[in-house]
Short mmCIF file of C-alpha atoms in Angstrom, two decimals:
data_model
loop_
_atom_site.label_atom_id
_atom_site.label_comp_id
_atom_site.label_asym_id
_atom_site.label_seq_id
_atom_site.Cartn_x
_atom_site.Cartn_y
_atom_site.Cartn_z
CA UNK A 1 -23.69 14.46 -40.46
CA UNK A 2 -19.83 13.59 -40.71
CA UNK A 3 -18.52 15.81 -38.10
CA UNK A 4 -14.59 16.54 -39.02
CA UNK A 5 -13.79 14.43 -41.62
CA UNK A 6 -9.34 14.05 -42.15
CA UNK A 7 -7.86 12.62 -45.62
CA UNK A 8 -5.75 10.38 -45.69
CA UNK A 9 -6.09 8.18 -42.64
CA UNK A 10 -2.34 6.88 -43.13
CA UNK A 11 0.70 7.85 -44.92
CA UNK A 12 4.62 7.22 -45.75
CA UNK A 13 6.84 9.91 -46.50
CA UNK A 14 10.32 9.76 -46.71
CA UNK A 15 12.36 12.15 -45.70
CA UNK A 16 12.17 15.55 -47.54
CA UNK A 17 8.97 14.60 -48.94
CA UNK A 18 6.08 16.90 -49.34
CA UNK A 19 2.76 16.76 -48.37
CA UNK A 20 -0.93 18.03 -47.49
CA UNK A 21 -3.12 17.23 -44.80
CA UNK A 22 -7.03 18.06 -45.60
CA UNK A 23 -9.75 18.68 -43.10
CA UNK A 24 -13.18 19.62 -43.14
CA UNK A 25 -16.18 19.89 -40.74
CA UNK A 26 -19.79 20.28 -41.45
CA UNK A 27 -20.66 21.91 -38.00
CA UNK A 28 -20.82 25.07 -38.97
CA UNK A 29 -17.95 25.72 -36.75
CA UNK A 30 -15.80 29.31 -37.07
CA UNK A 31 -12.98 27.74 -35.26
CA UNK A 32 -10.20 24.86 -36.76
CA UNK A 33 -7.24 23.66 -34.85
CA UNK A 34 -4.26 20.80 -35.94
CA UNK A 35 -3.01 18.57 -33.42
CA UNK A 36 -0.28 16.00 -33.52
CA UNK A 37 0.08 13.49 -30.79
CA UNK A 38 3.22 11.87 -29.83
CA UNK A 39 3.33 8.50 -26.80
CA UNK A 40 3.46 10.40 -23.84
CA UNK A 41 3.50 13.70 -24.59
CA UNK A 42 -0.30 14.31 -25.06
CA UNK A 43 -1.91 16.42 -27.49
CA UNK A 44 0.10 19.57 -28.81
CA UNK A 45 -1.24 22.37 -30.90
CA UNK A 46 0.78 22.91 -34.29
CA UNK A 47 -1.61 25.57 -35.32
CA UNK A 48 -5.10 27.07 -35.23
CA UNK A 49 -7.71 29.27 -37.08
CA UNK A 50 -9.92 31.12 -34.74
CA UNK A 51 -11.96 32.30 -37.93
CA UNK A 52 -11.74 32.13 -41.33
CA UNK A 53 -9.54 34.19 -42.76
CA UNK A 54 -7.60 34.18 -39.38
CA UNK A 55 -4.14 31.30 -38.66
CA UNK A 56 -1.94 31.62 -35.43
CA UNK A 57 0.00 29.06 -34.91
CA UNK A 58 0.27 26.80 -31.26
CA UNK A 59 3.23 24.87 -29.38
CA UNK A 60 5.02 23.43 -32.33
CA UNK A 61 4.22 25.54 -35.68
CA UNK A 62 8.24 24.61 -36.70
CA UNK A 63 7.71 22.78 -39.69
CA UNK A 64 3.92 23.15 -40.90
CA UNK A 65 2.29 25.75 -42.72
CA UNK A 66 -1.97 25.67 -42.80
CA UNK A 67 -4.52 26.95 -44.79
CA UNK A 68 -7.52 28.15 -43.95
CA UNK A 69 -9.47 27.34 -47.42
CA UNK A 70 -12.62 28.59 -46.33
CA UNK A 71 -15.13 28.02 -43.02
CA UNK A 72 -15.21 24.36 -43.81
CA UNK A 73 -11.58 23.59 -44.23
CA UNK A 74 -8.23 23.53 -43.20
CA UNK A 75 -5.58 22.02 -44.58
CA UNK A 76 -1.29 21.36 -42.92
CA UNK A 77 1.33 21.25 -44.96
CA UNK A 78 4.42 19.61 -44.34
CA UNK A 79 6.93 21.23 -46.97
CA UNK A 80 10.06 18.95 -46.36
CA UNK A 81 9.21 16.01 -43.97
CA UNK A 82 11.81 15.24 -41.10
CA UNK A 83 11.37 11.85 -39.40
CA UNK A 84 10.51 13.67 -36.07
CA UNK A 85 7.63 14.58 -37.64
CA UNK A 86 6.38 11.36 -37.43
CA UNK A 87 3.23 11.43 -35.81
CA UNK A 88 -0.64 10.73 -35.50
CA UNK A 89 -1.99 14.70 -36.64
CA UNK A 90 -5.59 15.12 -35.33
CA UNK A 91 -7.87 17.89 -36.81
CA UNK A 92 -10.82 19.41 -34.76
CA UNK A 93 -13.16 22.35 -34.80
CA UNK A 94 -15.00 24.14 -32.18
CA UNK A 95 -18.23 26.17 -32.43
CA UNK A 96 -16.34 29.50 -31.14
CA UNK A 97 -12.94 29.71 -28.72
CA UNK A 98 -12.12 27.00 -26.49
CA UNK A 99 -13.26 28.99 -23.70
CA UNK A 100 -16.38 27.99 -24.08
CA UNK A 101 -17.05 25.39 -26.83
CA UNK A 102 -15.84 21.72 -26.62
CA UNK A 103 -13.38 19.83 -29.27
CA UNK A 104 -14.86 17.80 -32.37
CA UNK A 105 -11.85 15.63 -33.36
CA UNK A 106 -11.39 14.03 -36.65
CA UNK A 107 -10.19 10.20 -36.51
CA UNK A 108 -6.40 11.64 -37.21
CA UNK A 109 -3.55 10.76 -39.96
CA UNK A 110 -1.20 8.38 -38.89
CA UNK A 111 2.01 9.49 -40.63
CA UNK A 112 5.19 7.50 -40.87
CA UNK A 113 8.58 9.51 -42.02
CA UNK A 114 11.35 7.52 -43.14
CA UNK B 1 2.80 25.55 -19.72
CA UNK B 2 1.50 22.13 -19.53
CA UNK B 3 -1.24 21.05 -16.97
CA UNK B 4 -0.35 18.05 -14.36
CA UNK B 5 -2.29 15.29 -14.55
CA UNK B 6 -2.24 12.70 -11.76
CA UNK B 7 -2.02 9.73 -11.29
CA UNK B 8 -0.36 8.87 -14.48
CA UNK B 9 -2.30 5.15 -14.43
CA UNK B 10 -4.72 3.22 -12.46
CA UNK B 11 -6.59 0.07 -12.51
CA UNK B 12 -10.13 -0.56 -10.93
CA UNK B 13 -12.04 -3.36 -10.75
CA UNK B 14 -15.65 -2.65 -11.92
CA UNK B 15 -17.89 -0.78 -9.86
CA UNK B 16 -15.01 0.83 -8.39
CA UNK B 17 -14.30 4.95 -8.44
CA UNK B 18 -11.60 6.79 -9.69
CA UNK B 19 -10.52 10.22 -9.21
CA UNK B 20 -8.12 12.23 -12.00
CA UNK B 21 -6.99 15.26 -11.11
CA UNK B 22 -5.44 18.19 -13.20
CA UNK B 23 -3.49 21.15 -11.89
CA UNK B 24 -2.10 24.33 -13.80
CA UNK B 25 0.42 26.33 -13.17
CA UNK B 26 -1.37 29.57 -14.51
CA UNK B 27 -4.97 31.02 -14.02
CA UNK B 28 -7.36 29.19 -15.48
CA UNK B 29 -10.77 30.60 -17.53
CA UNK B 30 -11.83 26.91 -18.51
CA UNK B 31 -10.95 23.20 -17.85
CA UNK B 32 -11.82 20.41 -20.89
CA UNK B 33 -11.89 16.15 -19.95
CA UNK B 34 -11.75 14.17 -22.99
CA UNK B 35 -11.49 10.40 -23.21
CA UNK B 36 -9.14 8.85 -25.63
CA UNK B 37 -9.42 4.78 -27.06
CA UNK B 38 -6.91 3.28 -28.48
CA UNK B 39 -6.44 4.32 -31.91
CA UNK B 40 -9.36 6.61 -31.58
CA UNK B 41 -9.97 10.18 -31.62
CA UNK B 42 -10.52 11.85 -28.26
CA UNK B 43 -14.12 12.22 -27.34
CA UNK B 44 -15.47 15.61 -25.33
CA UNK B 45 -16.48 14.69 -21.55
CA UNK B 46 -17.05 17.94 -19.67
CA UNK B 47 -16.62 21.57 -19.71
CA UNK B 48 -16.01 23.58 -16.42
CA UNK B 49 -15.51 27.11 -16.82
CA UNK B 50 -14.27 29.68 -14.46
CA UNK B 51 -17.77 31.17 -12.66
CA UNK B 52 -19.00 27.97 -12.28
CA UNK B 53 -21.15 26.98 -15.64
CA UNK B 54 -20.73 22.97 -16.98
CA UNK B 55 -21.36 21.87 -19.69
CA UNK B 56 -21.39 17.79 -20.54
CA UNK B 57 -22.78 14.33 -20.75
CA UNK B 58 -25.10 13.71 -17.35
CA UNK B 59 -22.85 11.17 -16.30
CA UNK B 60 -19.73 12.88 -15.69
CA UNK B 61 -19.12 14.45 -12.58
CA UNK B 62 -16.05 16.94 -12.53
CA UNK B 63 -15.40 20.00 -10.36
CA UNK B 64 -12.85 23.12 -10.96
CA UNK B 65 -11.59 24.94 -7.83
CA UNK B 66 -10.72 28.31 -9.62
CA UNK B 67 -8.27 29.79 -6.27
CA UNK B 68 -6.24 26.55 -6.37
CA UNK B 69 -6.11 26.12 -10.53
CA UNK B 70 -7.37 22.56 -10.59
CA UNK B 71 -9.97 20.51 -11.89
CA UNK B 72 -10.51 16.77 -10.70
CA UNK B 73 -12.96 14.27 -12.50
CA UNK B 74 -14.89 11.93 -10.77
CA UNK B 75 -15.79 8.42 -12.14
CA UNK B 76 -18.06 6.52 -10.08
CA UNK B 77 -19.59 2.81 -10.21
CA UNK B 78 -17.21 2.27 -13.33
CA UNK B 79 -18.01 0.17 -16.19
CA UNK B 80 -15.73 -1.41 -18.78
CA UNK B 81 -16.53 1.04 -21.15
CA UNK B 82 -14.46 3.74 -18.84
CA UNK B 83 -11.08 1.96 -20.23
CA UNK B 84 -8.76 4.38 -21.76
CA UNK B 85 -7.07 7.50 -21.82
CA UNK B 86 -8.46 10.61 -19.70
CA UNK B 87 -6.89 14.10 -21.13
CA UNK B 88 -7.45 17.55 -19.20
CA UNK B 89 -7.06 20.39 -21.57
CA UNK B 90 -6.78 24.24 -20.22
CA UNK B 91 -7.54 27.37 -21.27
CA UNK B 92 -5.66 30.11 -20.11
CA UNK B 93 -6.89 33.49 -21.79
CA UNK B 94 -10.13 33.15 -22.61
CA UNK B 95 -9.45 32.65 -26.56
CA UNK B 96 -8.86 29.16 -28.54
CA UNK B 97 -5.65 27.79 -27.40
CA UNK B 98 -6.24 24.51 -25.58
CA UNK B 99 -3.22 22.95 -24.00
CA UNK B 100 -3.00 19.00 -23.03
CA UNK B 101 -1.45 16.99 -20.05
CA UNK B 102 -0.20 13.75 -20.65
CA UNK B 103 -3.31 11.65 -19.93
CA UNK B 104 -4.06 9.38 -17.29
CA UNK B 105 -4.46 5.53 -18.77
CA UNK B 106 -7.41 4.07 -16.94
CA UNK B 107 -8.37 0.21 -16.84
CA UNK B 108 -11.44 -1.26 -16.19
CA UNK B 109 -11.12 -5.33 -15.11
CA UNK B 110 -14.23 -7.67 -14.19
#
């Protein structure tokens, strides 16, 4: 049982570079959420999939576009990679809505734009 | 809207408690704890929703005062193991957005 599995665990862009994060969970979970976490600032939500089917984005959407591929995965795009998008971009999934149901987190991306 | 978190950083020797604390600005349906390592992923503590259900590990003690919009978490007797990063997450409406504070950076010394 993986949990939320992220590809690739690191990567260089430069700048203007595209690029896809994957993610997939084997919970069973109808709910998929990107994060990207900066030193000090926390977690912040770039976007989220409450079902399949279903994307809305979060806090900081400016940038990324996602796909919700089917109930296992969801992958962000970055279209044309700025350096402030320089990041570590964590992946989770939750049974139903945060209201209830806890965070799985994947072991992130660590991405470096030059 | 961001939740507080307070304090910011503290450092116990072990055995000792700690208390975090997280405040929100808006209403809150539930409260999340997570606990971050260093170049980890953040790992679910505690649940507290508004009513009064928990969910979590045994261990954790936490409590959510609904009228005042906070949630504190309690660590007692601590271990080394409680090193690292302590996030509250909030949830404001009920559906799936989660929003972070900062984190509080705990350290455990012998």
């Amino acid at each position: 049982n993986a949990g939320v599995t992220q590809t690739p665990k690191f990567q260089v862009l430069k700048t203007g570079q595209s690029m896809t994060l994957q993610c997939a969970q084997d919970m069973n979970h109808n709910s998929m959420y990107w994060y990207r976490q900066d030193p000090g600032m926390g977690l912040r939500l770039i976007y989220y999939s409450a079902s399949e089917g279903t994307t809305d984005k979060g806090e900081v959407p400016n940038g990324y576009n996602v796909s919700r591929l089917n109930k296992r995965e969801f992958s962000l795009r970055l279209e044309s990679a700025a350096p402030s998008q320089t990041s570590v971009y964590f992946c989770a999934s939750s049974a139903t809505g945060t209201g209830g149901s806890p965070l799985h987190f994947g072991n992130g991306t660590r991405l470096t734009v030059t | 809207q961001q939740p507080v978190q307070s304090p910011q950083a503290v450092i116990l020797r072990e055995g000792e408690d700690a208390v975090i604390n997280c405040s929100s600005s808006k209403a809150l349906y539930s409260v999340h704890w997570y606990r971050q390592k260093h170049g980890e992923a953040p790992v679910f503590l505690m649940i507290l929703l508004k009513g009064g259900e928990q969910k979590g590990h045994e261990k954790i003690s936490a409590s959510f005062n609904e009228k005042k919009q906070q949630s504190s978490l309690y660590l007692t007797a601590s271990q080394l193991s409680y090193s690292g990063t302590y996030f509250c997450g909030i949830n404001t409406g009920g559906g799936n957005k989660l929003t972070f504070g900062t984190g509080t950076q705990l350290k455990v010394e012998l």
